[in-house]
Amino acid sequence: MITHYYATVEVESGDRIEFEVSGLEYGMLDFQGTRCLGYQRSLEP
């Protein structure tokens, strides 16, 4: 069985954007409107 992980971001309009990620990734997404300004990866949850 394969497990899929997703990061979901809700923007000001209420819309949600999903990104598929591995189970080993942690971090913070920075958004402005619908633009992703950056992603800062963390080695620990």
Coordinates of C-alpha atoms in Angstrom, one line a residue:
M1 CA 0.0 0.0 0.0
I2 CA 1.3 3.5 -0.9
T3 CA 0.6 6.4 1.4
H4 CA 0.3 9.9 -0.1
Y5 CA 0.8 13.1 1.9
Y6 CA -0.5 16.5 0.9
A7 CA 0.1 20.1 2.1
T8 CA -3.0 22.2 1.8
V9 CA -2.9 26.0 1.7
E10 CA -6.1 28.1 2.0
V11 CA -5.9 31.5 0.5
E12 CA -7.8 34.7 1.4
S13 CA -10.6 33.8 -1.1
G14 CA -11.2 30.5 0.7
D15 CA -9.8 28.5 -2.2
R16 CA -7.5 25.7 -1.3
I17 CA -4.3 24.6 -3.1
E18 CA -2.9 21.1 -2.6
F19 CA 0.7 20.0 -3.0
E20 CA 1.8 16.4 -2.8
V21 CA 4.9 16.0 -0.6
S22 CA 6.9 13.1 0.8
G23 CA 6.3 12.0 4.3
L24 CA 9.8 13.2 5.2
E25 CA 9.3 16.8 4.3
Y26 CA 8.5 19.6 6.8
G27 CA 8.5 23.3 6.4
M28 CA 6.8 26.6 5.9
L29 CA 5.3 27.9 2.7
D30 CA 5.1 31.7 2.2
F31 CA 2.2 32.9 0.0
Q32 CA 1.1 36.3 -1.4
G33 CA -2.3 35.8 -3.0
T34 CA -1.9 32.8 -5.3
R35 CA 1.8 33.2 -5.7
C36 CA 4.2 31.0 -3.6
L37 CA 7.0 33.3 -2.5
G38 CA 9.1 30.6 -0.9
Y39 CA 9.4 27.4 1.0
Q40 CA 11.7 27.0 4.0
R41 CA 12.5 23.4 4.7
S42 CA 12.9 22.1 8.3
L43 CA 14.6 18.9 9.2
E44 CA 12.3 18.3 12.2
P45 CA 8.5 18.5 12.4

